[in-house]
Amino acid sequence: MSDIKLELDKRKTKLEKKMQNIMAGYYIDAKMARQNNKKVAWITSGGPVEPLLAMDVIAVYPENHGAMIGASKMGVDLCEKAEAMGYSSDLCSYARADIACCTVNGGPIGGLPEPDMLVCCNNICGSVMKWYEVQARHFKVPLFIYDTPVCHTDYTPEMKRYVEAQTREYFQFLEHETGRKMDIDRLKEIGKNSVEGAQLWQETLDTTMSRPSPMTAFDAFFHLALIVTLRGTPQTLEYYRELRDLMKERSQAGIGAVPKETYRLLWDNLPIWHRMKWLSDKFAEHGACLVADTYTSAWCGIKRELNRDDVIASAAEGYTYSYLNLGTDKMAELVLTMVDKYQVDGIVMHSNRSCRPYSFGQYDLQKIVEREKGIPSLMIEADMVDDRSFSESQVATRIEAFIEMLRQRKGA
Amino acid sequence: MKHLEEFRQVVNQSFGYARQLKKDSGKKIVGYVCSYTPEEVILAAGAHPLRILGTKETIHLADSHLQSYCCSLVRGILEEGLSGRVDFLDGMVFPHTCDSVQRLSDIWRMNIPFGFHLDLILPVKLDTLSAQHYMVDVLQKFRTDLGRALQVDITDEALKKAIRTTNAIRQSIRAIYELRSRNPRLMTGTDLYTLVRASMIMDRDRLNILLAETVAELKVKADREKEDTSLKRIILAGGICNHPDIYPMIENAGGAVVWDDFCTGARYFTELIDEGAEPIARIAGRLINRVVCPAKHIDLDGRARHIIRLVKEKNARGVIFLLLKFCDPHAFDYPDIKKSMDEAGIPVMLLEIDDPIPAEGQLKTRFEAFLEML
Ligand code: SF4
Ligand code: SF4
Ligand code: SF4
């Protein structure tokens, strides 16, 4: 058994290396775009990237960059720079870090390659629109806003007409910016790959249904990068196939991500990028495994609709009917499903000062989960990138108290 | 001012006033949260629109639904709902604006037992044809939804009448702003605030009469009184101003607020509605053409240009930005607007406000320092 574990661990490390290499290659390509006569578009994480790929435009994700800044603990410095520029410290720290980064080309990769165009889809929040307006003024490049009305309760026929019209406008925008025609067949092919990638990603996440779970949400946060940045490419499919198979083998061999898995938890909201390792160790120490999360699974749901033959209609609906663009009660329903599916004992909620659409409603979500499933939750106040107000000792105490409560419940 | 006392009473007792109005007139009362709500549709349904603007009470109930990093406006509105102080409302309308209001709508729908709940999911961008079509579509839907909730048929005729009413109200408030801009001594900033605030609460027909009479009264007064050229003319900018206390502070420091860029102020009356056929399309037209709020997109520098134009037009010497803490749309716009102001040589002061606002002494010093610099 330990031989298998050794071998699988090795493969896991190798895959992680591979991911780092793919991402490094991707950023090098993006930075070389000018030399290679390619255009660069900055796009929001939930935005329609497939049309960009179909037009050979390199898609760059400031939010992924923000996550890297957070993980490399360069967030505070950049956030402070943004504040010196006049941006309030209450604004989304991805936005603050990115806005400051552009003026100094700082951060872990020396800044993002300059955009030729900006594509902003507001299906995650309204902050991205304000942020992209700032960048459109800064770089003096065209901004396309893909406006996805909030589905508090429904995706209505009025919305459908509006978003479908915008999908066509988006194609025209790209045709204008690149001087070439949209190749619908190619787009369909990429769309198919996106769907398959999302499917593989879902299958990977689903391996955590087994006990012990072969991976944790912290692994998922790490492996997510490709589905965000390079979905729709064959390379991504290959990577996730490997990852899924590896996790399947681990689960078949009964190898858990956490030694002596005792508690299975669900994570809500964005990761706390600057404390990934610390938090992962903290939970593992107590035999607590974060088996699922609402954040990385958001990339599974969106794509379900992209499968249909009518590219425009399916893209419109898929991008509009996405997790953060739903009503709080709809989000809660999805969480309840996950609680059952992954057999969760408790929820860890990151109350994220940076992200209002994700965080407001969490108190209600907490009550709903307690009422419907009788499981407790822990609320951690933090920020995904800016760690100025993060207190390790305070959070550690709260985690310990929460585990203690879970222990007593299990005992009863 | 003859009608000031009535306006004051309405503002001080807004909920008591609305309850009484409901009792006396039998009208349904429909609450709403943002100036992108088309009051005309509510009026045309024979109902009474009431804008809910934060709370003066201490917040304790909303704290168990919203984290501390939420703007006081949203927390205050939720508090009014949870406390039952607005349980006379027959319904509530939530237009889509910022992320905080988006979640407020959900939390309200999930927790407040009284009244109907309507989302009005407006476009966020306003500069394309498809967005403009969607604006019309979604207002039509609102008309149907509201009609169903109130069990009335909202006719074109009723809409046209409502448009005439709000146009008249907007024209009167604008006339008062203009008279006062020429001679700020005509009425204090606090009184102007009271009047504008009352216009979001009061029965609109009554309001219309009182405003017209106030315009006439002020015109007479304006002819008699000499203009005071010693005052330092200031423009206030930001989202919502619900802090009448700051006007006397500015005035005591030798300043006069001669215009504003608030949605609870000049942004409310800047654009009239065409009184022609297809009233819904005309209402949509106003929402697209009015001075934009930063939660919406129409261009990249329109707000900066608008404020600079106001400064020139109103012959102002500086701009004070009042930004509500935790208000993302405004906070994102501020640094670039400030840059444009600097380039145009317009002095700017930024005041970040939370509820309650900072101690008077502290604010006074800041206003004095700014005004002295002008
Ligand atoms: S973290 Fe939240 S506020 Fe920031 S870009 Fe993402 S969704 Fe928007
Ligand atoms: S500032 Fe804008 S979003 Fe806020 S209430 Fe006013 S118009 Fe609405
Ligand atoms: S626009 Fe600003 S002040 Fe208005 S509700 Fe939203 S966050 Fe609050």
mmCIF file of N, CA, C and O and ligand atoms in Angstrom, chain B residues 71-74 97-101 240 293 295 324 326-330, ligand 3:
data_model
loop_
_atom_site.group_PDB
_atom_site.id
_atom_site.type_symbol
_atom_site.label_atom_id
_atom_site.label_comp_id
_atom_site.label_asym_id
_atom_site.label_seq_id
_atom_site.Cartn_x
_atom_site.Cartn_y
_atom_site.Cartn_z
ATOM 1 N N CYS B 71 -22.458 48.966 2.626
ATOM 2 C CA CYS B 71 -22.739 50.398 2.759
ATOM 3 C C CYS B 71 -23.942 50.630 3.669
ATOM 4 O O CYS B 71 -24.832 49.787 3.784
ATOM 5 N N SER B 72 -23.968 51.783 4.303
ATOM 6 C CA SER B 72 -24.999 52.054 5.304
ATOM 7 C C SER B 72 -26.376 52.169 4.666
ATOM 8 O O SER B 72 -27.392 51.951 5.319
ATOM 9 N N LEU B 73 -26.408 52.488 3.394
ATOM 10 C CA LEU B 73 -27.694 52.618 2.722
ATOM 11 C C LEU B 73 -28.395 51.260 2.664
ATOM 12 O O LEU B 73 -29.557 51.117 3.049
ATOM 13 N N VAL B 74 -27.668 50.272 2.197
ATOM 14 C CA VAL B 74 -28.235 48.934 2.060
ATOM 15 C C VAL B 74 -28.569 48.343 3.434
ATOM 16 O O VAL B 74 -29.641 47.774 3.638
ATOM 17 N N THR B 97 -28.753 47.597 -9.631
ATOM 18 C CA THR B 97 -27.745 48.661 -9.685
ATOM 19 C C THR B 97 -26.398 48.075 -9.336
ATOM 20 O O THR B 97 -25.709 47.565 -10.186
ATOM 21 N N CYS B 98 -26.056 48.079 -8.049
ATOM 22 C CA CYS B 98 -24.739 47.616 -7.636
ATOM 23 C C CYS B 98 -24.860 46.219 -7.024
ATOM 24 O O CYS B 98 -25.953 45.722 -6.791
ATOM 25 N N ASP B 99 -23.704 45.610 -6.722
ATOM 26 C CA ASP B 99 -23.690 44.264 -6.155
ATOM 27 C C ASP B 99 -24.407 44.215 -4.805
ATOM 28 O O ASP B 99 -25.033 43.210 -4.461
ATOM 29 N N SER B 100 -24.299 45.291 -4.049
ATOM 30 C CA SER B 100 -24.893 45.285 -2.718
ATOM 31 C C SER B 100 -26.417 45.297 -2.804
ATOM 32 O O SER B 100 -27.092 44.574 -2.064
ATOM 33 N N VAL B 101 -26.948 46.098 -3.705
ATOM 34 C CA VAL B 101 -28.404 46.124 -3.870
ATOM 35 C C VAL B 101 -28.890 44.790 -4.452
ATOM 36 O O VAL B 101 -29.962 44.294 -4.109
ATOM 37 N N ILE B 240 -25.606 59.371 -3.075
ATOM 38 C CA ILE B 240 -26.826 59.764 -2.410
ATOM 39 C C ILE B 240 -26.397 60.684 -1.294
ATOM 40 O O ILE B 240 -25.400 60.428 -0.634
ATOM 41 N N CYS B 293 -25.307 57.184 -13.463
ATOM 42 C CA CYS B 293 -24.781 56.804 -12.151
ATOM 43 C C CYS B 293 -23.649 55.811 -12.414
ATOM 44 O O CYS B 293 -23.703 55.066 -13.385
ATOM 45 N N ALA B 295 -22.951 53.056 -11.348
ATOM 46 C CA ALA B 295 -23.299 51.636 -11.407
ATOM 47 C C ALA B 295 -23.709 51.235 -12.828
ATOM 48 O O ALA B 295 -23.918 50.066 -13.110
ATOM 49 N N LEU B 324 -19.961 57.396 0.062
ATOM 50 C CA LEU B 324 -20.402 56.525 1.136
ATOM 51 C C LEU B 324 -19.401 55.379 1.261
ATOM 52 O O LEU B 324 -19.020 54.773 0.266
ATOM 53 N N PHE B 326 -17.810 51.894 1.564
ATOM 54 C CA PHE B 326 -18.174 50.594 0.978
ATOM 55 C C PHE B 326 -19.026 50.713 -0.282
ATOM 56 O O PHE B 326 -19.656 49.746 -0.687
ATOM 57 N N CYS B 327 -19.066 51.895 -0.870
ATOM 58 C CA CYS B 327 -19.797 52.034 -2.131
ATOM 59 C C CYS B 327 -18.820 51.853 -3.283
ATOM 60 O O CYS B 327 -18.054 52.764 -3.618
ATOM 61 N N ASP B 328 -18.831 50.669 -3.886
ATOM 62 C CA ASP B 328 -17.854 50.352 -4.929
ATOM 63 C C ASP B 328 -17.958 51.231 -6.178
ATOM 64 O O ASP B 328 -16.944 51.752 -6.638
ATOM 65 N N PRO B 329 -19.153 51.363 -6.770
ATOM 66 C CA PRO B 329 -19.197 52.074 -8.050
ATOM 67 C C PRO B 329 -18.595 53.477 -7.957
ATOM 68 O O PRO B 329 -17.838 53.894 -8.838
ATOM 69 N N HIS B 330 -18.909 54.183 -6.898
ATOM 70 C CA HIS B 330 -18.388 55.544 -6.766
ATOM 71 C C HIS B 330 -16.893 55.543 -6.451
ATOM 72 O O HIS B 330 -16.144 56.359 -6.969
HETATM 73 S S1 SF4 C 3 -24.516 52.392 -5.229
HETATM 74 FE FE1 SF4 C 3 -23.194 52.567 -3.436
HETATM 75 S S2 SF4 C 3 -24.361 53.665 -1.895
HETATM 76 FE FE2 SF4 C 3 -25.791 52.936 -3.480
HETATM 77 S S3 SF4 C 3 -26.485 50.990 -2.611
HETATM 78 FE FE3 SF4 C 3 -24.771 50.553 -3.958
HETATM 79 S S4 SF4 C 3 -22.996 50.488 -2.631
HETATM 80 FE FE4 SF4 C 3 -24.618 51.484 -1.485
#
